[in-house]
Every structure is written in C-alpha cells, then in structure tokens.
PDB file of C-alpha atoms and ligand atoms in Angstrom:
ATOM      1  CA  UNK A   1     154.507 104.865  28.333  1.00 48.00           C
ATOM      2  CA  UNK A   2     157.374 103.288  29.146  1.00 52.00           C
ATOM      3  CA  UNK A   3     158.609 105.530  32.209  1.00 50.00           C
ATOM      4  CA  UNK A   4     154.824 105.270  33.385  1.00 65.00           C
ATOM      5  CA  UNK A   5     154.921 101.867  33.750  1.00 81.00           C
ATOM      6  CA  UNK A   6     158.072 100.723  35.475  1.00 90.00           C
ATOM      7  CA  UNK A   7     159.961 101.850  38.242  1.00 93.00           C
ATOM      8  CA  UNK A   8     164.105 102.307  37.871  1.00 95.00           C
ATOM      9  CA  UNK A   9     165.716 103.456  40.979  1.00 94.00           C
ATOM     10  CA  UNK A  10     169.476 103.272  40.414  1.00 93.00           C
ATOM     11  CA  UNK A  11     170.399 102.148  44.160  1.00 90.00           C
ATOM     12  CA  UNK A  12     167.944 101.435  46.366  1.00 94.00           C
ATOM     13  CA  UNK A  13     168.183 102.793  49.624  1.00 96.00           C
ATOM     14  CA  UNK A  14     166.549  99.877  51.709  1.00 97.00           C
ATOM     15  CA  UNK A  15     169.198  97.257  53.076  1.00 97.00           C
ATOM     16  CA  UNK A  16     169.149  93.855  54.771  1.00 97.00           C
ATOM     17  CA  UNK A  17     169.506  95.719  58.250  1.00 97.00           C
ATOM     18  CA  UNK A  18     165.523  97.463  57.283  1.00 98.00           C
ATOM     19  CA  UNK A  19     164.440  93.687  57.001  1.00 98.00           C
ATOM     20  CA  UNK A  20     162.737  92.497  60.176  1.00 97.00           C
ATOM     21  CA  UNK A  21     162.027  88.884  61.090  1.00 97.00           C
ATOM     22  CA  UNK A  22     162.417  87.199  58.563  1.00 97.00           C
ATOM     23  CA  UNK A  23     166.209  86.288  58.592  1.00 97.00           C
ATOM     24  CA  UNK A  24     165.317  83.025  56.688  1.00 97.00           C
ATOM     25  CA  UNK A  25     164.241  84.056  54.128  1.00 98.00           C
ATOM     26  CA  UNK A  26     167.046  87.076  53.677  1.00 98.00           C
ATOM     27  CA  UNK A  27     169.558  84.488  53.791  1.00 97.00           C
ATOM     28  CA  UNK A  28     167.402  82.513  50.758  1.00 97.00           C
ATOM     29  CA  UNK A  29     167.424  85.820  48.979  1.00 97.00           C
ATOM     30  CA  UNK A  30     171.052  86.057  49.231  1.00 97.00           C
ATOM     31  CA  UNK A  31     171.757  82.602  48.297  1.00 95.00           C
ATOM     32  CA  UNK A  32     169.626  82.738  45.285  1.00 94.00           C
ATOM     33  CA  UNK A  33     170.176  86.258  43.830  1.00 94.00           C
ATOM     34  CA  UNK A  34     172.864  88.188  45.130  1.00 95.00           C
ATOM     35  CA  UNK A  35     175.365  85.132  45.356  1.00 94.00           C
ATOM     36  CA  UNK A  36     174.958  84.223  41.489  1.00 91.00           C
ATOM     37  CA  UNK A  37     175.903  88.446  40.961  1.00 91.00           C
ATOM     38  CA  UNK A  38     178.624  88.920  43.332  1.00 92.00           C
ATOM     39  CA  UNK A  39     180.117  85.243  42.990  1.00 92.00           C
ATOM     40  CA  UNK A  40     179.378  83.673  39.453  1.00 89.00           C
ATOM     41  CA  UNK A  41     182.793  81.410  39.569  1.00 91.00           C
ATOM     42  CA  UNK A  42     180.939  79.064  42.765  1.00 92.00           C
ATOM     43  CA  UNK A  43     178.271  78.195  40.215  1.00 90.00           C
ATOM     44  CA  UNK A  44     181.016  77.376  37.616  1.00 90.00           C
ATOM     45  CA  UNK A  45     182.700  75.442  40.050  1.00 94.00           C
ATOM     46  CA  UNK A  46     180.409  73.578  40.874  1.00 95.00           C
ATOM     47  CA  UNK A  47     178.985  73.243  37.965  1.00 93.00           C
ATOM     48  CA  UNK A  48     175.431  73.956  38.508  1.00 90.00           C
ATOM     49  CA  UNK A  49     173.071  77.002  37.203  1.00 87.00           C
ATOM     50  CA  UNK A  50     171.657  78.930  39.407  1.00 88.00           C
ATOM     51  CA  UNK A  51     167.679  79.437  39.908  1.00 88.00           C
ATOM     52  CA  UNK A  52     166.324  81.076  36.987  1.00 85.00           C
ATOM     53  CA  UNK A  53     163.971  83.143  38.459  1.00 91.00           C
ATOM     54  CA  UNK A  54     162.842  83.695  42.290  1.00 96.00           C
ATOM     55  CA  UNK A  55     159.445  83.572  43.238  1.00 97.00           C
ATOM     56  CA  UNK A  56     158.637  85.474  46.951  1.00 98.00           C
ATOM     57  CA  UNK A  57     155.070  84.468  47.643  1.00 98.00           C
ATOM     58  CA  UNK A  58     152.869  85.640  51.045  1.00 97.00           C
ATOM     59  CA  UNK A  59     150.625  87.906  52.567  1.00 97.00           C
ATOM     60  CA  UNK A  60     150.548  91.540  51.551  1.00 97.00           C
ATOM     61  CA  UNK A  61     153.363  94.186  53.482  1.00 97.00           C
ATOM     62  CA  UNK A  62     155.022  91.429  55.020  1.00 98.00           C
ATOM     63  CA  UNK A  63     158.804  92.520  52.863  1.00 98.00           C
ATOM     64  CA  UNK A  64     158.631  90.741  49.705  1.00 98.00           C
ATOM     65  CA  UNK A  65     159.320  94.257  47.514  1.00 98.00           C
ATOM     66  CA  UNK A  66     161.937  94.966  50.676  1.00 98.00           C
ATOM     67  CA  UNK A  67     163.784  92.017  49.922  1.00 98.00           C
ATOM     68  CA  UNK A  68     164.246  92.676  46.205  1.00 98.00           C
ATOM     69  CA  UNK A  69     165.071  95.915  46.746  1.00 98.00           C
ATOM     70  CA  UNK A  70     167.901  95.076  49.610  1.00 98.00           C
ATOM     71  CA  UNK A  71     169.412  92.447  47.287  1.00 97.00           C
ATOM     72  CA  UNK A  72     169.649  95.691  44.481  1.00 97.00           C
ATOM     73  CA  UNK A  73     170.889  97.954  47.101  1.00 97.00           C
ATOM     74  CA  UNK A  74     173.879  95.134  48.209  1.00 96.00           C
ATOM     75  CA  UNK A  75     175.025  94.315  44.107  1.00 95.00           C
ATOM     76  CA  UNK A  76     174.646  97.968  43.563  1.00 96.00           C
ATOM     77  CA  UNK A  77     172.214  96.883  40.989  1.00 96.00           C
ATOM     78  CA  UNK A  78     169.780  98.830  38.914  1.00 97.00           C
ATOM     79  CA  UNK A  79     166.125  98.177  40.391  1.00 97.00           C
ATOM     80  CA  UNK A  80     163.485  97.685  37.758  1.00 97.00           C
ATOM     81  CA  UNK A  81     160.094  97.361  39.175  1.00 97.00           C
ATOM     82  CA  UNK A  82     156.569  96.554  36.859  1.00 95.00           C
ATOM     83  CA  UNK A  83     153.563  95.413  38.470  1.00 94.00           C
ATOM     84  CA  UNK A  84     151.592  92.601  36.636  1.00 92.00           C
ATOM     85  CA  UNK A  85     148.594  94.474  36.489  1.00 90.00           C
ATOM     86  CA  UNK A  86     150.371  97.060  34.501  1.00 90.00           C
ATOM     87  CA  UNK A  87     151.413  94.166  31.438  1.00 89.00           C
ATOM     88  CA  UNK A  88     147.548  93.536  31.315  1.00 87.00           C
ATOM     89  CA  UNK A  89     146.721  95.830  28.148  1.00 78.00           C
ATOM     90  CA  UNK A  90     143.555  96.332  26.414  1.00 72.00           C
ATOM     91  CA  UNK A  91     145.653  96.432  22.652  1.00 79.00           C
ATOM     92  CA  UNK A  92     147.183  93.317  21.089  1.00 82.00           C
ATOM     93  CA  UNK A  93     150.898  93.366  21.250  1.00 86.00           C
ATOM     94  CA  UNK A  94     150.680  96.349  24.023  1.00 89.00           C
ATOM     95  CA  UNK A  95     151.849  93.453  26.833  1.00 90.00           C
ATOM     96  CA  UNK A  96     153.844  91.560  25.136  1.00 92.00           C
ATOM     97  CA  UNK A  97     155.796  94.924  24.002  1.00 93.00           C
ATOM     98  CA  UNK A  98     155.985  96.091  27.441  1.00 93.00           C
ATOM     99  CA  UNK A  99     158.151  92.876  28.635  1.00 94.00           C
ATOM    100  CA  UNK A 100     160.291  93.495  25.820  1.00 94.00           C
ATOM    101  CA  UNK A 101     161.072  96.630  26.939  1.00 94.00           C
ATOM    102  CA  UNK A 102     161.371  95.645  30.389  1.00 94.00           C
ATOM    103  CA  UNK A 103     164.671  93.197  29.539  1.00 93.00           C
ATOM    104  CA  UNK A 104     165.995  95.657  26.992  1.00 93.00           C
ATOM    105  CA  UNK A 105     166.189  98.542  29.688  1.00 94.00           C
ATOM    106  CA  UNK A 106     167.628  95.524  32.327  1.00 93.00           C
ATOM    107  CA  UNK A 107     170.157  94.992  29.914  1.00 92.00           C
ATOM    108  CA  UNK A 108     170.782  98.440  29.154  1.00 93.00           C
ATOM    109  CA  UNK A 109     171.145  98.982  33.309  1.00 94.00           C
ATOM    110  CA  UNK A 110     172.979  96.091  33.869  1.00 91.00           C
ATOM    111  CA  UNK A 111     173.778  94.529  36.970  1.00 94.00           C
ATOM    112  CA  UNK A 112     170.128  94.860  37.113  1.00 95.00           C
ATOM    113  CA  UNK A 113     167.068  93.161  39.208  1.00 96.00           C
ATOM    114  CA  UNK A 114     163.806  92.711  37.210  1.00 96.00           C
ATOM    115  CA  UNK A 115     161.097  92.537  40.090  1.00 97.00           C
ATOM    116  CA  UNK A 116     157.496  91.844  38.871  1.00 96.00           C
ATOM    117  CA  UNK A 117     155.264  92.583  41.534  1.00 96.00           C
ATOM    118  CA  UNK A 118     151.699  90.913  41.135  1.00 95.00           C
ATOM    119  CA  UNK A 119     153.062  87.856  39.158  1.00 95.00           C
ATOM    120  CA  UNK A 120     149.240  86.566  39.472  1.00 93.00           C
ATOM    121  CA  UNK A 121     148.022  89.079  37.307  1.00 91.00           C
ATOM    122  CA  UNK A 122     149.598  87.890  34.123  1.00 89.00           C
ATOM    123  CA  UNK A 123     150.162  84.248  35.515  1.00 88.00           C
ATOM    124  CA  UNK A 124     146.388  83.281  36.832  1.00 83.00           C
ATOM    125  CA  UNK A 125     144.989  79.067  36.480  1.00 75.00           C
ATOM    126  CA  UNK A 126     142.585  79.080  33.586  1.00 66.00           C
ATOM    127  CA  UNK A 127     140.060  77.816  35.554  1.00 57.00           C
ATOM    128  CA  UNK A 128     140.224  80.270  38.059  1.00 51.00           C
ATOM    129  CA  UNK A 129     139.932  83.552  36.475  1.00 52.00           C
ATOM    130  CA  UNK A 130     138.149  85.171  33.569  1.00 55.00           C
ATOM    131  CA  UNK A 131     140.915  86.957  32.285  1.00 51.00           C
ATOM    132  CA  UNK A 132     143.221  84.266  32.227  1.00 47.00           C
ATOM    133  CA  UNK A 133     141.350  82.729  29.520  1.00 53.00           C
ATOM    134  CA  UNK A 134     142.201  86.066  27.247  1.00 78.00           C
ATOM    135  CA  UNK A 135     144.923  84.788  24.628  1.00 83.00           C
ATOM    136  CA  UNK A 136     146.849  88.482  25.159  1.00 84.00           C
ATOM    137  CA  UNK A 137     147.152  87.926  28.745  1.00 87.00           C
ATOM    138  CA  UNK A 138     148.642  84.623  27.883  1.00 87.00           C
ATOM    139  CA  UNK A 139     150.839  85.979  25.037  1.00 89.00           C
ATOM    140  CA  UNK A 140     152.342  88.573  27.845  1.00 91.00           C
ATOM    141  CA  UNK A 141     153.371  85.616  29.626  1.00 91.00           C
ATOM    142  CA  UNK A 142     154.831  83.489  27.228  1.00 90.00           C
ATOM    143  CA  UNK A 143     156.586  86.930  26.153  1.00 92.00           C
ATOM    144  CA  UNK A 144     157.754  86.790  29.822  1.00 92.00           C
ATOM    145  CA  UNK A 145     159.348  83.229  30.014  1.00 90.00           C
ATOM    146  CA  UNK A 146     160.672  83.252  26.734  1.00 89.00           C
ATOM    147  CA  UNK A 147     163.025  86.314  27.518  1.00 90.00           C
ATOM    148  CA  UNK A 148     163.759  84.763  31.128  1.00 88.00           C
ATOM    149  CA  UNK A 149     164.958  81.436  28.669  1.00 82.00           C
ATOM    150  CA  UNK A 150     167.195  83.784  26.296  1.00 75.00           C
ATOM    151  CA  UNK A 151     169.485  85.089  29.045  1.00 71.00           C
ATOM    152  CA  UNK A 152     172.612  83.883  30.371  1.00 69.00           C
ATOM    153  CA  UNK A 153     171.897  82.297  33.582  1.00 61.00           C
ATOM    154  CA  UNK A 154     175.413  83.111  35.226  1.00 62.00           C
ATOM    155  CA  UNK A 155     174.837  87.247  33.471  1.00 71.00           C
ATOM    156  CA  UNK A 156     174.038  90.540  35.086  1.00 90.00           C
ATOM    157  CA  UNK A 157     170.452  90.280  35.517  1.00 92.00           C
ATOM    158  CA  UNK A 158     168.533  88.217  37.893  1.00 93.00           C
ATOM    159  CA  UNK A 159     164.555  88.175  38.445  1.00 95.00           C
ATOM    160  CA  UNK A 160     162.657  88.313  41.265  1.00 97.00           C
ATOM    161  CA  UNK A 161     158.795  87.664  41.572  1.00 97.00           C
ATOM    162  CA  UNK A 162     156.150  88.425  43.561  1.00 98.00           C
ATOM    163  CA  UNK A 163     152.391  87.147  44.541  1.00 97.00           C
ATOM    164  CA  UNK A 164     149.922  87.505  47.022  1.00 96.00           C
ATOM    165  CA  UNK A 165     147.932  84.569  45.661  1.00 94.00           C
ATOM    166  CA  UNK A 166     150.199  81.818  45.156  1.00 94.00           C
ATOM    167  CA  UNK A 167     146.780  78.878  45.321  1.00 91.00           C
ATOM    168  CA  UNK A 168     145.700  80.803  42.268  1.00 90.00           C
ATOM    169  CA  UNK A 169     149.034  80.860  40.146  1.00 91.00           C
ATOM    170  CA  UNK A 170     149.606  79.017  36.745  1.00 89.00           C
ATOM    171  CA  UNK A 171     151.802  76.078  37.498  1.00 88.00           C
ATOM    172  CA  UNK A 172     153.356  76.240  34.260  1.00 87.00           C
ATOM    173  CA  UNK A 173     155.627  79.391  35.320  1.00 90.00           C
ATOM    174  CA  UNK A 174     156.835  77.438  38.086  1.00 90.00           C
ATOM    175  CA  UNK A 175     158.684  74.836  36.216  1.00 87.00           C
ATOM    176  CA  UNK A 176     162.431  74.687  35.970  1.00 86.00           C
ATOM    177  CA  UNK A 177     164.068  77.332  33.704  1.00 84.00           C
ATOM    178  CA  UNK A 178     161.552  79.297  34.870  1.00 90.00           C
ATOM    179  CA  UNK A 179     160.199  80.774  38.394  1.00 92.00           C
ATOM    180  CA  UNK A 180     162.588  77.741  39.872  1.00 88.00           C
ATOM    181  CA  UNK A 181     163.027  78.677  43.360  1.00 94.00           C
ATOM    182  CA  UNK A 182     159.700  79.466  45.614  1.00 96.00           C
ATOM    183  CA  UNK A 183     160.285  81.622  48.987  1.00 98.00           C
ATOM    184  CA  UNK A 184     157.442  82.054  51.360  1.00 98.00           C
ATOM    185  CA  UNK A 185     157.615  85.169  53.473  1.00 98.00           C
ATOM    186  CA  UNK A 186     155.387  84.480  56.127  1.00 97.00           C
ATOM    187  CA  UNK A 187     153.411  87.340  58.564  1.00 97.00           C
ATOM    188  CA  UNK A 188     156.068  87.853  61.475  1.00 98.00           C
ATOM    189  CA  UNK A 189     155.870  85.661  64.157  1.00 98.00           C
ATOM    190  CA  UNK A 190     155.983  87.846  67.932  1.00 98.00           C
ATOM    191  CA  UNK A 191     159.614  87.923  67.957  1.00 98.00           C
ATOM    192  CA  UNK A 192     160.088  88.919  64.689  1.00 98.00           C
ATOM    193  CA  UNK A 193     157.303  91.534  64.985  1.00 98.00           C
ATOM    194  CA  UNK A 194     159.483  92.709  68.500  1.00 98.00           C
ATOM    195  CA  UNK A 195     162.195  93.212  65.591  1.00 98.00           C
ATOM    196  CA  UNK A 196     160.211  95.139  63.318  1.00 98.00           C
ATOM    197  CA  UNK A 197     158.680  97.522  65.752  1.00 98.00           C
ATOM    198  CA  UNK A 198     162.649  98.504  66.884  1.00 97.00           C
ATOM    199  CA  UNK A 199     163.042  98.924  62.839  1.00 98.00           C
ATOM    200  CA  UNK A 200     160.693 101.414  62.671  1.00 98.00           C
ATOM    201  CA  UNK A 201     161.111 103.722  65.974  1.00 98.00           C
ATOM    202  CA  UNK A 202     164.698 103.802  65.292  1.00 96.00           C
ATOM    203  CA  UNK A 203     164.393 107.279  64.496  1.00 96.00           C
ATOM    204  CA  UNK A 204     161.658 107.983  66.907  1.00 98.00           C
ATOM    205  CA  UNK A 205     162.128 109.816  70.078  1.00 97.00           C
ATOM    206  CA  UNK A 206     161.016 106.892  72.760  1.00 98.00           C
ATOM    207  CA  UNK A 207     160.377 106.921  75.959  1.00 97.00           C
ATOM    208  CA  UNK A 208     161.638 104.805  78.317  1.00 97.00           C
ATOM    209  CA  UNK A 209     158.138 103.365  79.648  1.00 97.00           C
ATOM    210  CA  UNK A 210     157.428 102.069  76.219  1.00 98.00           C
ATOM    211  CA  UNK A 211     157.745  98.414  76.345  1.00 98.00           C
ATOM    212  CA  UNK A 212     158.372  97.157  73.074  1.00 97.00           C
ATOM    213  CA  UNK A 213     157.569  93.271  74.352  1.00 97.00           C
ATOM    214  CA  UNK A 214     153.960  93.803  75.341  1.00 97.00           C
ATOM    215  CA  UNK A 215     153.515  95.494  71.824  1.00 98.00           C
ATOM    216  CA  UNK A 216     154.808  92.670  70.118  1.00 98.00           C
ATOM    217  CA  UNK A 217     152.551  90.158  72.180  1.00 98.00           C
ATOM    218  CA  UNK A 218     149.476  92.614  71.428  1.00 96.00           C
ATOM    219  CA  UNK A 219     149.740  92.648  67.464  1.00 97.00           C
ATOM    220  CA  UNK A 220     149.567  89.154  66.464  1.00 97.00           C
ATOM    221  CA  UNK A 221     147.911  89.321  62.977  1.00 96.00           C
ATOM    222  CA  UNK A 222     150.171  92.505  61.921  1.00 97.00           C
ATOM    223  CA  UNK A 223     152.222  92.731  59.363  1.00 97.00           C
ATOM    224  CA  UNK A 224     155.447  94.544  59.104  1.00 98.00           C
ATOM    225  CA  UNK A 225     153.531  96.796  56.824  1.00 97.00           C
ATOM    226  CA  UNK A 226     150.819  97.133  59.846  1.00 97.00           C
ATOM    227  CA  UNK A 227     153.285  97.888  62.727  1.00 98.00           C
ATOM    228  CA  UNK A 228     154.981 100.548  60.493  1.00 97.00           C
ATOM    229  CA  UNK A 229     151.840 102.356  60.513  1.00 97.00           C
ATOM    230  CA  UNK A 230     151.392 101.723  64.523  1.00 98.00           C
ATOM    231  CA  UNK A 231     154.673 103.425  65.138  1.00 98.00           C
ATOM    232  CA  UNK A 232     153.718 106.127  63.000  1.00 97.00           C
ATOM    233  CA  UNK A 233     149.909 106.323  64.183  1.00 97.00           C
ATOM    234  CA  UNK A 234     151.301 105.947  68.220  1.00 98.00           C
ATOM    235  CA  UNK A 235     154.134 109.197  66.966  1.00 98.00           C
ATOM    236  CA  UNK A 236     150.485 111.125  65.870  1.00 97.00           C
ATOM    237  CA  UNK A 237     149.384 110.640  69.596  1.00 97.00           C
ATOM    238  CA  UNK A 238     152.414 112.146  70.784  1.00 97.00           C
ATOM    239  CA  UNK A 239     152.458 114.896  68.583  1.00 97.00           C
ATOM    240  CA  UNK A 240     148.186 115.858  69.682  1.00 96.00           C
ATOM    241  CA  UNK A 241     149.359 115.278  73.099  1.00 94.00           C
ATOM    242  CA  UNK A 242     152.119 118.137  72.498  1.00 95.00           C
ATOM    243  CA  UNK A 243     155.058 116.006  73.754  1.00 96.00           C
ATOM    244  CA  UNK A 244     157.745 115.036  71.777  1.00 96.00           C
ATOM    245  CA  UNK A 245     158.522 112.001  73.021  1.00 97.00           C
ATOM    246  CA  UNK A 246     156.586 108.939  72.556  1.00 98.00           C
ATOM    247  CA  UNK A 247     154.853 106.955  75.577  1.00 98.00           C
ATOM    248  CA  UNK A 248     154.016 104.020  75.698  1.00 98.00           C
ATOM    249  CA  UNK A 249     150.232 105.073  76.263  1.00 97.00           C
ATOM    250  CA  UNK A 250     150.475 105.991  72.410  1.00 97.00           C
ATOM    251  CA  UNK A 251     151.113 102.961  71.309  1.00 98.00           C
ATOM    252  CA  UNK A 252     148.286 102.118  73.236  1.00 97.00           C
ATOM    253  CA  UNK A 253     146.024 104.344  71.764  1.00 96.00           C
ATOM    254  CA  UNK A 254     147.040 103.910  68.224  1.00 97.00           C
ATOM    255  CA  UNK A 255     146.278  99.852  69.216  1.00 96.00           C
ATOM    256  CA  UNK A 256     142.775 100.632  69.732  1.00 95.00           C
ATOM    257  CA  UNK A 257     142.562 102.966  66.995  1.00 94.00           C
ATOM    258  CA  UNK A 258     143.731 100.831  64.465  1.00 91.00           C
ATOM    259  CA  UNK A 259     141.466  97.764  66.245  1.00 88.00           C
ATOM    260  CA  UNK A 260     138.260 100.351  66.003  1.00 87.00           C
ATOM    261  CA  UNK A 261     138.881 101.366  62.495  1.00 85.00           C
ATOM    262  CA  UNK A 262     139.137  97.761  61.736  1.00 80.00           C
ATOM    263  CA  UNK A 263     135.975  96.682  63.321  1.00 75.00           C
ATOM    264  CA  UNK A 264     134.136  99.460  61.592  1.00 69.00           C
ATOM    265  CA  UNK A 265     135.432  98.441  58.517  1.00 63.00           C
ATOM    266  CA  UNK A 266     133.928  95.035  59.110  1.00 55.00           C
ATOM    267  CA  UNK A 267     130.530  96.868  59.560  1.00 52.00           C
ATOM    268  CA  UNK A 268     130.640  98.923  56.712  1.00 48.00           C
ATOM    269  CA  UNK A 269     130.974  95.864  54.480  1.00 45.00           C
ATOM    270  CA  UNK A 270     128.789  93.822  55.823  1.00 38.00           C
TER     271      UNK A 270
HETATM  272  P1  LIG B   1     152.696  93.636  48.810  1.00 83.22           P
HETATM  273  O1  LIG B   1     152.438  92.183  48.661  1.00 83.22           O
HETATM  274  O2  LIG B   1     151.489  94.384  49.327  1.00 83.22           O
HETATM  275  O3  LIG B   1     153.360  94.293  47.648  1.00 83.22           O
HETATM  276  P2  LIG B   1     155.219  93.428  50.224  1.00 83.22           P
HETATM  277  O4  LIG B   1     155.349  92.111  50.879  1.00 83.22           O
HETATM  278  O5  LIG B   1     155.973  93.668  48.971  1.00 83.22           O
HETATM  279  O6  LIG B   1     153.681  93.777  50.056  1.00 83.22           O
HETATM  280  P3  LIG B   1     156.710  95.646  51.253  1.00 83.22           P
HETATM  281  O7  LIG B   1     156.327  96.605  50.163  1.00 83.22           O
HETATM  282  O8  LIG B   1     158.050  95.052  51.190  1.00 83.22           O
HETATM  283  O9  LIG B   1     155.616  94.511  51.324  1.00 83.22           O
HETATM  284  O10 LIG B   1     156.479  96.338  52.668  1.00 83.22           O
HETATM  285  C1  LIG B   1     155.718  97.523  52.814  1.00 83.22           C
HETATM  286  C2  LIG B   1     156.284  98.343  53.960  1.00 83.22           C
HETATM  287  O11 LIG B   1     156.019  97.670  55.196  1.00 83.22           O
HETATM  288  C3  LIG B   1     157.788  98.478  53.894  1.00 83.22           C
HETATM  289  O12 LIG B   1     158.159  99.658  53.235  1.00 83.22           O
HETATM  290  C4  LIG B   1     158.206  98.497  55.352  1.00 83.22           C
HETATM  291  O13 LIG B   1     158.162  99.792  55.877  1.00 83.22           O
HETATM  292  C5  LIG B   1     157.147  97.669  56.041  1.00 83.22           C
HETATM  293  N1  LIG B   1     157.583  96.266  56.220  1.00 83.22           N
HETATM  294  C6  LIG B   1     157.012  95.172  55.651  1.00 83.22           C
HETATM  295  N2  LIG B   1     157.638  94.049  56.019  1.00 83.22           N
HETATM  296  C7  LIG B   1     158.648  94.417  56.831  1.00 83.22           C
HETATM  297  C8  LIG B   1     159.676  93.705  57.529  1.00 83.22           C
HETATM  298  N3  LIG B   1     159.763  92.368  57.466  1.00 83.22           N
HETATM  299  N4  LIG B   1     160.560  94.421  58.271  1.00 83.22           N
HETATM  300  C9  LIG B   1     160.464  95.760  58.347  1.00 83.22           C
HETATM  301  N5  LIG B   1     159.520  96.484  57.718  1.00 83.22           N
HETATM  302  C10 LIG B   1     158.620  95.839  56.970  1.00 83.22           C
END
C-alpha cells in the first residue's frame, strides 16, 4: 500500500533550466527550500528558522510539481510525492497511518523533499465541503502538522505543498510553524509563454518560418502544461504531413485544433 501511494524518485531529472516564466517564483523556491539544505549555517547566523513548510498555490500545469521536483534534482534530494486525495481513506487510522509513513520513509531517504500535491483535499474550510466535516479527514491533517512540528527546522527534510484551490483551503494550516511561506505561480504571462514554447521544441526539429512570437501572442489563456501539448500536437501535423521538420503552419493547425476541441467541449457540457 505503501509503494501504491507515494511516489520516490531518487533524483529527479527536471531542473531549473525546464522551468519557464516564472523566474520569480524559482528564485522564491530557492530561497525557501534549497537554501535552508545546501546552506543551514546563514539561518544560524542569522538567527532565524527558516519557513516550515512551502505552500505553491495556482492554476493547474502551470509548474508547481516542476518546481519541487527542480529544487530535489539541485540538493540531490530524495523526491517523495503523495497526493491529498490519496490520505483520504475510507478506514479509521488508514490516513493518519499513511502520513506516518510518509516522514518515516523522508527520514529514511534523507536529504529528502516531502511534496503533497492536492493539499485541499485533506485541508478543505468546514463550511465549504462535505468531507471536511469527516473527523478522519481532519485527524489526517492534524497527523500532518504535528509531524511537520516534530522535525528539526534547520534538518534534511523540507516540505513543499501544493493546491489548485487556495479560496477553499483551511486557514489553520497556514499559520506559522506550519505551511508559513505562500508562493503563487501564476498562468504565464506572453513572454513567459515565448519561454516555455522554446522549452519544449528544444528537441524538436524547427523550421525556420516558425515564429515563436506570434505563438506566444496567440495562446493567452495557456498554460505551460497547454503549450507542451501544442508543441507536441503541431510535431503530429508534421509527422501526417510526412515532413520531418516542423512549420510553422503546424502550429497553426494544432491552434485551431486545440481551440475546436475546446469549443466542442463547451457544447458537450452544456
Ligand atoms: P497541477 O496543479 O495540475 O498538479 P502543476 O502546476 O503541478 O499542475 P506541472 O505538473 O508542474 O504542473 O506541469 C505539468 C507539465 O506541464 C510539466 O511536465 C511541463 O511539461 C509543463 N509545464 C508546466 N508549467 C511549465 C513551465 N512553467 N515551464 C515549462 N513547462 C511547464
């Protein structure tokens, strides 16, 4: 059960140079998580703790699991990664055991980042939700924060987490001690999508008409997640075209694909 519900990847392979756009909130990252790894001694110098735990908060696909998994990838840090819909358990105890487990492997791993994708799960306002109200769903969390209080704040593992729905979020987990230091990661803006779209055709064989400007002024609205799939939907074109180099027209064509298939699935739900 355990294996099944997280996700250890010794080194992640994604760095800082994958991240588009969003140089900001990199640096933030780096600040709050990798400096307290690499450099402990500032903090002693100083004389301050540093955040607790990091919360990255924003629209889906926009980077947030990127980010964590860059700042693992820099420390050379174990990545642990649970989802917060996977600590919602139908058995008393299952939830709360499952966050147990979760800092015992971190500390068996350690340098280690925790990262807790779908914080909102576990962490909903009362009013707002009906499963908040369910006394195991709370138990998970208090479960959660009292492990985050028991370790060192200056040791080997730092936690990272993540929500698409910060309105809906339980402000007690946002106190200090706990989820102390908030991170937006907005959609890109057009330069930063310009930045993401030469991310992902790095490895694409372009041609020279493409012009990688007019793309970013024509997918406002996209997320990085989004123009990863343009680049691969525009490589399709190429490929049923039977070139192997990628025109501009593609791109074009994988716009109004994507733009069609979004329309229709406005009609289908309506
Ligand atoms: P979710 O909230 O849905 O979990 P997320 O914010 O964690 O989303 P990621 O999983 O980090 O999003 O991104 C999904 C994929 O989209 C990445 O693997 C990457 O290919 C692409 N992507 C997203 N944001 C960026 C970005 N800022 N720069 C480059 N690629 C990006």
């Amino acid at each position: 059960a355990r294996a099944q519900s997280m996700e250890i990847t010794e080194k992640p392979e994604v760095t800082y140079a994958d991240i588009g756009g969003i140089d900001e909130q990199v640096r933030e990252v780096r600040e709050a998580v990798e400096q307290p790894l690499t450099e402990p001694e500032i903090f002693n110098e100083v004389g301050i703790d540093p955040p607790s735990g990091v919360l990255l908060y924003g629209p889906p696909g926009t980077g947030k699991t990127m980010l964590a998994k860059a700042v693992a990838n820099e420390t050379d840090a174990t990545f642990i990664k649970m989802a917060g819909s996977e600590l919602v358990r139908k058995f008393i105890g299952e939830g709360s055991r499952l966050v147990r487990d979760l800092f015992e492997m971190a500390r068996e791993r350690q340098p280690a980042i925790i990262f807790i994708d779908e914080i909102d799960a576990i962490a909903t306002r009362r009013t707002e939700s009906k499963t908040s109200g369910d006394a195991e769903v709370q138990r998970t969390m208090m479960q959660l924060l009292s492990e985050m209080d028991g370790f060192e704040a200056r040791g080997e593992i730092r936690i990272i987490a993540a929500t698409n729905r910060y309105d809906m979020l339980d402000r007690a987990i946002l106190r200090p001690g706990r989820f102390d230091r908030l991170i937006e990661v907005p959609e890109p803006d057009r330069d930063g999508r310009e930045q993401i779209l030469g991310i992902h055709t790095r490895n694409m064989n372009i041609a020279a008409d493409v012009d990688f400007a007019d793309l970013a002024d024509d997918t406002d609205g996209y997320s990085g997640a989004d123009i990863e799939s343009l680049a691969t939907e525009a490589g399709m074109f190429a490929i049923r075209n039977e070139r192997d180099e990628v025109r501009h027209q593609d791109f074009a064509e994988a716009l109004e694909k994507i733009e069609d298939d979004d329309s229709s699935d406005v009609v289908s739900s309506a």
